CSV table of C-alpha atoms in Angstrom, one decimal:
chain,number,residue,atom,x,y,z
A,86,MET,CA,-46.3,23.6,19.4
A,87,SER,CA,-42.8,25.0,19.8
A,88,ASN,CA,-43.7,26.5,23.1
A,89,THR,CA,-44.8,23.2,24.7
A,90,ILE,CA,-41.9,21.3,23.2
A,91,ASN,CA,-39.5,24.0,24.4
A,92,GLY,CA,-40.0,22.7,28.0
A,93,PHE,CA,-38.9,19.2,27.2
A,94,LEU,CA,-35.2,18.7,27.5
A,95,PHE,CA,-35.2,15.2,26.1
A,96,PHE,CA,-37.6,15.6,23.2
A,97,GLY,CA,-35.0,16.3,20.5
A,98,ALA,CA,-32.6,13.6,21.7
A,99,VAL,CA,-35.4,11.0,21.9
A,100,ILE,CA,-36.8,11.6,18.4
A,101,SER,CA,-33.3,11.5,17.0
A,102,LEU,CA,-32.5,8.1,18.7
A,103,LEU,CA,-35.9,6.7,17.7
A,104,GLY,CA,-35.4,7.7,14.1
A,105,TYR,CA,-32.0,6.0,14.2
A,106,GLU,CA,-33.5,2.9,15.7
A,107,LEU,CA,-36.1,2.8,12.9
A,108,GLY,CA,-33.3,3.2,10.4
A,109,ILE,CA,-31.5,0.2,11.9
A,110,GLN,CA,-34.7,-1.9,11.7
A,111,LEU,CA,-35.4,-0.9,8.1
A,112,LYS,CA,-31.8,-1.7,7.1
A,113,ARG,CA,-32.0,-5.1,8.7
A,114,LYS,CA,-35.2,-5.8,6.9
A,115,PHE,CA,-34.3,-4.5,3.4
A,116,ARG,CA,-30.5,-4.8,3.3
A,117,SER,CA,-30.2,-1.9,0.9
A,118,PRO,CA,-27.6,0.9,1.3
A,119,LEU,CA,-30.5,3.3,0.8
A,120,PHE,CA,-31.9,2.4,4.1
A,121,ASN,CA,-29.1,4.1,5.9
A,122,PRO,CA,-29.9,4.7,9.6
A,123,LEU,CA,-28.2,8.1,9.7
A,124,LEU,CA,-30.2,9.3,6.6
A,125,ILE,CA,-33.4,7.8,7.8
A,126,SER,CA,-33.1,9.4,11.3
A,127,ILE,CA,-32.4,12.8,9.7
A,128,LEU,CA,-35.4,12.5,7.4
A,129,VAL,CA,-37.7,11.3,10.2
A,130,VAL,CA,-36.7,14.2,12.5
A,131,MET,CA,-37.1,16.7,9.6
A,132,GLY,CA,-40.5,15.2,8.9
A,133,LEU,CA,-41.6,15.5,12.5
A,134,LEU,CA,-40.4,19.0,12.9
A,135,SER,CA,-42.2,20.1,9.7
A,136,LEU,CA,-45.3,18.2,10.6
A,137,PHE,CA,-45.7,19.7,14.0
A,138,ASN,CA,-44.2,23.1,13.0
A,139,ILE,CA,-41.3,22.9,15.5
A,140,LYS,CA,-38.4,25.2,14.9
A,141,TYR,CA,-34.9,23.7,14.4
A,142,GLU,CA,-33.6,25.8,17.4
A,143,VAL,CA,-36.2,24.3,19.7
A,144,TYR,CA,-35.2,20.8,18.5
A,145,ASN,CA,-31.5,21.5,18.8
A,146,GLN,CA,-31.7,22.8,22.4
A,147,SER,CA,-32.2,19.2,23.3
A,148,ALA,CA,-30.5,17.4,20.5
A,149,LYS,CA,-27.2,19.4,20.9
A,150,TYR,CA,-26.4,17.1,23.8
A,151,ILE,CA,-26.0,14.1,21.6
A,152,SER,CA,-23.4,16.1,19.6
A,153,TYR,CA,-21.6,17.1,22.7
A,154,LEU,CA,-19.4,14.0,22.6
A,155,LEU,CA,-18.2,14.5,19.1
A,156,THR,CA,-14.8,15.9,20.0
A,157,PRO,CA,-14.0,13.1,22.5
A,158,ALA,CA,-15.3,10.5,20.1
A,159,THR,CA,-13.0,11.8,17.3
A,160,ILE,CA,-10.1,11.7,19.7
A,161,CYS,CA,-10.9,8.0,20.4
A,162,LEU,CA,-10.3,7.2,16.7
A,163,ALA,CA,-6.7,7.2,17.8
A,164,VAL,CA,-7.4,3.8,19.6
A,165,PRO,CA,-8.2,1.7,16.4
A,166,LEU,CA,-5.4,3.6,14.7
A,167,TYR,CA,-2.9,2.6,17.4
A,168,ARG,CA,-4.0,-1.0,17.2
A,169,GLN,CA,-3.4,-0.9,13.4
A,170,MET,CA,0.0,0.8,13.7
A,171,GLU,CA,1.7,-2.0,11.9
A,172,MET,CA,-0.6,-1.5,8.9
A,173,LEU,CA,0.1,2.2,9.0
A,174,LYS,CA,3.8,1.7,8.9
A,175,LYS,CA,3.7,-1.0,6.3
A,176,HIS,CA,1.7,1.0,3.9
A,177,SER,CA,2.8,4.6,4.8
A,178,LYS,CA,3.8,5.4,1.2
A,179,ALA,CA,0.4,4.3,-0.2
A,180,ILE,CA,-1.4,6.2,2.6
A,181,VAL,CA,0.5,9.4,1.9
A,182,ALA,CA,-0.1,9.1,-1.9
A,183,GLY,CA,-3.8,8.3,-1.4
A,184,THR,CA,-4.3,11.2,1.0
A,185,ILE,CA,-2.7,13.7,-1.4
A,186,THR,CA,-4.6,12.3,-4.3
A,187,GLY,CA,-7.9,12.8,-2.3
A,188,VAL,CA,-7.1,16.4,-1.4
A,189,VAL,CA,-5.9,17.4,-4.9
A,190,THR,CA,-8.8,15.6,-6.6
A,191,THR,CA,-11.4,17.3,-4.4
A,192,MET,CA,-10.0,20.7,-5.3
A,193,ALA,CA,-9.5,19.9,-9.0
A,194,THR,CA,-13.1,18.7,-9.3
A,195,VAL,CA,-14.4,21.8,-7.5
A,196,LEU,CA,-12.3,24.0,-9.8
A,197,LEU,CA,-13.5,22.3,-12.9
A,198,LEU,CA,-17.2,22.4,-11.9
A,199,ALA,CA,-16.8,26.0,-10.7
A,200,VAL,CA,-15.6,27.0,-14.2
A,201,ILE,CA,-18.4,25.0,-15.9
A,202,PHE,CA,-21.1,26.6,-13.7
A,203,GLY,CA,-19.4,30.1,-13.9
A,204,LEU,CA,-19.2,30.5,-10.2
A,205,ASN,CA,-17.5,33.6,-8.9
A,206,HIS,CA,-14.4,33.5,-6.6
A,207,GLN,CA,-16.4,33.6,-3.4
A,208,GLU,CA,-18.7,30.8,-4.4
A,209,TYR,CA,-15.7,28.7,-5.7
A,210,VAL,CA,-13.7,28.9,-2.4
A,211,THR,CA,-16.8,28.0,-0.5
A,212,PHE,CA,-16.6,24.4,-1.9
A,213,LEU,CA,-12.8,23.9,-1.7
A,214,PRO,CA,-12.8,22.4,1.9
A,215,LYS,CA,-16.0,20.4,1.3
A,216,SER,CA,-14.5,16.9,1.9
A,217,ILE,CA,-13.0,17.5,5.3
A,218,THR,CA,-14.1,17.6,8.9
A,219,THR,CA,-16.4,20.6,9.7
A,220,ALA,CA,-14.3,22.4,12.2
A,221,ILE,CA,-11.2,22.7,10.0
A,222,ALA,CA,-13.3,23.5,6.9
A,223,MET,CA,-15.2,26.3,8.6
A,224,GLY,CA,-11.9,27.9,9.5
A,225,ILE,CA,-10.7,27.6,5.9
A,226,SER,CA,-13.9,28.9,4.4
A,227,GLU,CA,-14.0,31.8,6.8
A,228,GLU,CA,-10.4,32.8,6.1
A,229,MET,CA,-10.9,32.7,2.3
A,230,LYS,CA,-14.1,34.7,2.7
A,231,GLY,CA,-16.4,31.9,1.4
A,232,PHE,CA,-20.0,31.4,2.5
A,233,VAL,CA,-19.4,29.4,5.7
A,234,THR,CA,-23.0,28.1,6.1
A,235,ILE,CA,-23.0,26.7,2.5
A,236,THR,CA,-19.6,25.1,3.2
A,237,VAL,CA,-21.1,23.4,6.2
A,238,ALA,CA,-24.2,22.2,4.3
A,239,SER,CA,-22.0,20.8,1.6
A,240,ILE,CA,-19.8,19.0,4.1
A,241,ILE,CA,-22.7,17.3,5.8
A,242,ILE,CA,-24.4,16.2,2.6
A,243,THR,CA,-20.9,14.9,1.4
A,244,GLY,CA,-20.6,12.9,4.6
A,245,ILE,CA,-24.0,11.4,4.5
A,246,LEU,CA,-23.7,10.6,0.8
A,247,GLY,CA,-20.2,9.1,1.4
A,248,ASN,CA,-21.7,7.0,4.2
A,249,ILE,CA,-24.5,5.7,1.9
A,250,ILE,CA,-22.5,5.0,-1.2
A,251,ALA,CA,-19.1,3.8,0.2
A,252,GLU,CA,-19.8,0.1,0.2
A,253,THR,CA,-21.3,0.1,-3.3
A,254,ILE,CA,-18.5,2.4,-4.8
A,255,CYS,CA,-15.8,0.2,-3.4
A,256,LYS,CA,-17.4,-2.9,-4.7
A,257,VAL,CA,-18.1,-1.5,-8.2
A,258,PHE,CA,-14.6,-0.1,-8.6
A,259,HIS,CA,-12.9,-3.1,-7.1
A,260,ILE,CA,-11.4,-1.3,-4.1
A,261,THR,CA,-10.8,-4.3,-1.9
A,262,GLU,CA,-7.7,-3.6,0.2
A,263,PRO,CA,-9.0,-2.6,3.6
A,264,VAL,CA,-6.4,0.2,3.9
A,265,ALA,CA,-7.4,1.6,0.5
A,266,VAL,CA,-11.1,1.4,1.5
A,267,GLY,CA,-10.5,3.3,4.7
A,268,ILE,CA,-8.3,6.0,3.2
A,269,ALA,CA,-10.9,6.5,0.3
A,270,ILE,CA,-13.8,6.9,2.8
A,271,GLY,CA,-12.0,9.2,5.2
A,272,SER,CA,-10.6,11.4,2.5
A,273,SER,CA,-13.9,11.8,0.7
A,274,ALA,CA,-16.4,11.8,3.5
A,275,HIS,CA,-14.6,12.7,6.8
A,276,ALA,CA,-16.1,11.6,10.1
A,277,ILE,CA,-19.6,10.8,8.9
A,278,GLY,CA,-18.1,8.4,6.3
A,279,THR,CA,-15.7,7.1,8.9
A,280,THR,CA,-18.6,5.7,10.9
A,281,LYS,CA,-19.4,3.5,7.9
A,282,ALA,CA,-15.7,2.5,7.5
A,283,LEU,CA,-15.8,1.4,11.2
A,284,GLU,CA,-18.8,-0.8,10.4
A,285,LEU,CA,-16.8,-2.4,7.5
A,286,GLY,CA,-13.9,-3.4,9.7
A,287,GLU,CA,-11.2,-2.3,12.2
A,288,ILE,CA,-8.5,-1.6,9.5
A,289,GLU,CA,-11.0,0.3,7.4
A,290,GLY,CA,-12.1,2.4,10.4
A,291,ALA,CA,-8.6,3.0,11.6
A,292,MET,CA,-7.4,4.2,8.2
A,293,SER,CA,-10.5,6.4,7.7
A,294,GLY,CA,-10.0,8.0,11.1
A,295,LEU,CA,-6.4,8.7,10.1
A,296,ALA,CA,-7.5,10.2,6.8
A,297,ILE,CA,-9.8,12.7,8.6
A,298,ALA,CA,-6.7,14.2,10.3
A,299,THR,CA,-4.2,13.9,7.4
A,300,SER,CA,-6.6,15.1,4.6
A,301,GLY,CA,-7.9,17.9,6.9
A,302,LEU,CA,-4.4,19.2,7.6
A,303,CYS,CA,-3.4,18.8,3.9
A,304,THR,CA,-6.4,20.8,2.9
A,305,VAL,CA,-5.3,23.8,5.0
A,306,VAL,CA,-2.2,24.0,2.7
A,307,PHE,CA,-3.7,23.1,-0.6
A,308,ALA,CA,-6.8,25.2,-0.3
A,309,SER,CA,-4.7,28.4,0.0
A,310,ILE,CA,-2.9,27.4,-3.3
A,311,PHE,CA,-6.1,26.5,-5.2
A,312,ALA,CA,-7.8,29.7,-4.1
A,313,ASN,CA,-5.6,31.5,-6.5
A,314,PHE,CA,-6.7,29.5,-9.5
A,315,HIS,CA,-10.1,30.9,-10.1
B,662,MET,CA,-15.1,2.9,38.2
B,663,LYS,CA,-13.3,1.5,35.2
B,664,TYR,CA,-15.4,3.5,32.7
B,665,LEU,CA,-15.4,6.6,34.8
B,666,ARG,CA,-11.6,6.7,34.8
B,667,GLN,CA,-11.4,6.0,31.0
B,668,PHE,CA,-13.9,8.6,30.3
B,669,SER,CA,-12.1,11.1,32.5
B,670,ILE,CA,-8.9,10.5,30.5
B,671,ILE,CA,-10.6,11.1,27.2
B,672,LEU,CA,-12.3,14.3,28.4
B,673,PHE,CA,-9.0,15.5,29.8
B,674,ILE,CA,-7.4,15.1,26.4
B,675,SER,CA,-10.3,16.9,24.8
B,676,LEU,CA,-9.7,19.8,27.2
B,677,ILE,CA,-6.0,19.9,26.4
B,678,GLY,CA,-7.0,19.9,22.7
B,679,GLU,CA,-9.2,22.9,23.3
B,680,ILE,CA,-6.4,24.7,25.2
B,681,ILE,CA,-3.9,24.1,22.3
B,682,HIS,CA,-6.6,25.3,19.8
B,683,LEU,CA,-7.0,28.5,21.8
B,684,PHE,CA,-3.2,29.3,21.6
B,685,ILE,CA,-2.4,28.2,18.1
B,686,PRO,CA,-4.1,30.5,15.5
B,687,LEU,CA,-4.7,27.8,12.9
B,688,PRO,CA,-8.1,26.5,11.7
B,689,ILE,CA,-7.4,23.1,13.4
B,690,PRO,CA,-10.0,22.0,15.9
B,691,ALA,CA,-9.5,20.5,19.4
B,692,SER,CA,-10.5,17.1,18.1
B,693,ILE,CA,-7.5,16.8,15.7
B,694,TYR,CA,-5.0,18.0,18.3
B,695,GLY,CA,-6.6,15.5,20.7
B,696,LEU,CA,-6.5,12.6,18.2
B,697,LEU,CA,-2.8,13.2,17.7
B,698,LEU,CA,-2.1,13.6,21.4
B,699,MET,CA,-4.0,10.4,22.2
B,700,LEU,CA,-2.0,8.6,19.5
B,701,MET,CA,1.3,9.9,20.9
B,702,GLY,CA,0.2,9.0,24.4
B,703,LEU,CA,-0.6,5.4,23.4
B,704,LYS,CA,2.6,5.1,21.3
B,705,THR,CA,4.8,6.3,24.2
B,706,LYS,CA,2.8,4.1,26.6
B,707,LEU,CA,2.1,7.2,28.7
B,708,ILE,CA,-1.5,6.1,28.2
B,709,PRO,CA,-1.7,2.3,28.4
B,710,LEU,CA,-4.2,1.0,25.8
B,711,ASN,CA,-6.4,-0.7,28.4
B,712,ALA,CA,-6.7,2.6,30.2
B,713,VAL,CA,-8.9,4.1,27.4
B,714,GLU,CA,-9.9,1.2,25.2
B,715,ASP,CA,-13.4,0.2,26.4
B,716,ALA,CA,-14.7,3.8,26.7
B,717,SER,CA,-13.2,4.7,23.4
B,718,MET,CA,-14.8,1.8,21.5
B,719,PHE,CA,-18.1,2.8,23.1
B,720,LEU,CA,-17.8,6.4,22.0
B,721,ILE,CA,-16.8,5.3,18.5
B,722,GLU,CA,-19.8,2.9,18.3
B,723,ILE,CA,-22.3,5.7,19.1
B,724,MET,CA,-20.6,8.2,16.9
B,725,PRO,CA,-23.1,8.1,14.0
B,726,ILE,CA,-25.9,9.5,16.1
B,727,MET,CA,-23.8,12.6,16.9
B,728,PHE,CA,-24.3,13.7,13.3
B,729,ILE,CA,-28.1,13.7,13.4
B,730,PRO,CA,-28.6,17.3,14.7
B,731,ALA,CA,-26.2,18.7,12.1
B,732,GLY,CA,-28.0,16.8,9.3
B,733,VAL,CA,-31.4,18.0,10.5
B,734,GLY,CA,-29.9,21.5,10.5
B,735,LEU,CA,-29.8,21.3,6.7
B,736,LEU,CA,-33.6,22.2,6.9
B,737,ASP,CA,-32.6,25.8,7.4
B,738,SER,CA,-29.9,25.8,4.6
B,739,TRP,CA,-32.1,25.4,1.6
B,740,GLU,CA,-33.2,29.1,1.6
B,741,ILE,CA,-29.7,30.5,1.6
B,742,LEU,CA,-28.7,28.4,-1.4
B,743,GLY,CA,-31.0,30.2,-3.8
B,744,ALA,CA,-29.6,30.4,-7.3
B,745,MET,CA,-26.7,28.2,-6.3
B,746,LEU,CA,-28.8,25.2,-5.6
B,747,ILE,CA,-28.0,23.3,-8.8
B,748,PRO,CA,-24.2,23.9,-8.7
B,749,PHE,CA,-24.3,23.1,-5.0
B,750,ILE,CA,-25.9,19.7,-5.6
B,751,VAL,CA,-23.8,18.8,-8.6
B,752,ILE,CA,-20.5,19.8,-7.0
B,753,THR,CA,-21.3,18.1,-3.7
B,754,LEU,CA,-22.4,14.8,-5.1
B,755,LEU,CA,-20.0,14.5,-8.1
B,756,SER,CA,-16.8,15.4,-6.2
B,757,THR,CA,-17.6,13.0,-3.4
B,758,ILE,CA,-17.8,10.1,-5.8
B,759,VAL,CA,-14.8,11.1,-7.9
B,760,VAL,CA,-12.6,11.6,-4.8
B,761,MET,CA,-13.6,8.3,-3.2
B,762,VAL,CA,-12.8,6.4,-6.4
B,763,ALA,CA,-9.6,8.2,-7.2
B,764,THR,CA,-8.3,8.0,-3.6
B,765,GLY,CA,-9.2,4.3,-3.2
B,766,LYS,CA,-7.6,3.4,-6.6
B,767,VAL,CA,-4.4,5.3,-6.0
B,768,THR,CA,-4.0,3.9,-2.5
B,769,GLN,CA,-4.6,0.4,-3.7
B,770,PHE,CA,-2.2,0.8,-6.6
B,771,PHE,CA,0.6,1.7,-4.1
B,772,ILE,CA,-0.3,-1.2,-1.8
B,773,GLN,CA,-0.1,-3.6,-4.6
B,774,ILE,CA,3.4,-2.3,-5.5
B,775,ASP,CA,4.4,-2.7,-1.8
B,776,LYS,CA,3.1,-6.3,-1.9
B,777,LYS,CA,4.8,-7.1,-5.2
B,778,GLY,CA,8.1,-5.7,-3.9
B,779,LYS,CA,7.9,-8.0,-0.8
B,780,ASP,CA,7.1,-11.1,-2.9
B,781,ASP,CA,10.2,-10.4,-5.0
B,782,ASP,CA,12.3,-10.1,-1.9
B,783,HIS,CA,11.3,-13.6,-0.9
B,784,GLU,CA,12.4,-15.1,-4.2
């Protein structure tokens, strides 16, 4: 099957988009955060690939083109951020405090769980950059001699999970200030979470986009400190 | 033409981001440099908001689908996890929830202090 599919340049992109569309329809119908379009599209594509015995590389030869615009799209997060500049100035202290809390909490939690599970140093550092954007995290993991592929897997699952649970978590824990919601999502679930924050509102999205950059940069510093702790 | 020009500006900034990434030996990707450059450009009015706004909002809107291929790539990750599977799942899930709650609560706490301070000023 892979051989035939190999010739189709649009196969991977089309099944990805159809999966996403299906997710949107299901979400509209059931209104549950579990029917998350991103999650559903990923599961649908995984199912199709397994069912027809198609290799991931064959799928990705076509699907990679939908990821091509990720860098430009991330750059565009500066636009909502610029439009919310007043908010950023007004609550800069809260934003700095929140971002540092996010970075330190990630690492403290990873440290604690690494001790509980008896992970070795290499396994421990693999998880330190798990909450931040993939490109920064890969660099950190590589430099600290972690398992880069596992870091990336953890980051993607973190993002998808954050995207799914963000609305519920904020409701349950009474996080209602749009700025706080945005910083919480961006710090815990990077760009994948940010797409959810943008759905919730312009302020949420702008702040979440900001947190991708700030928590990513903060993690570069803090990860090198936390790497010495275990 | 409007979209073409906007899209060109955005790709141009992406390219500058890549060039900076090439010359600075830090694990910071082109997208982060680009985001900061775009913000500075807008702030200094070097890039007027309406010169990039529509194309930007479009790219942001379609951003979720850009993560589908990476998510599907997890198919190949299960095997390498091996004995680490349980710690992997627990660490990934638990820390995401803890971090989201802690960050949100702390940020909100400081915002409320800000707001209280302002109310007091008015009195």
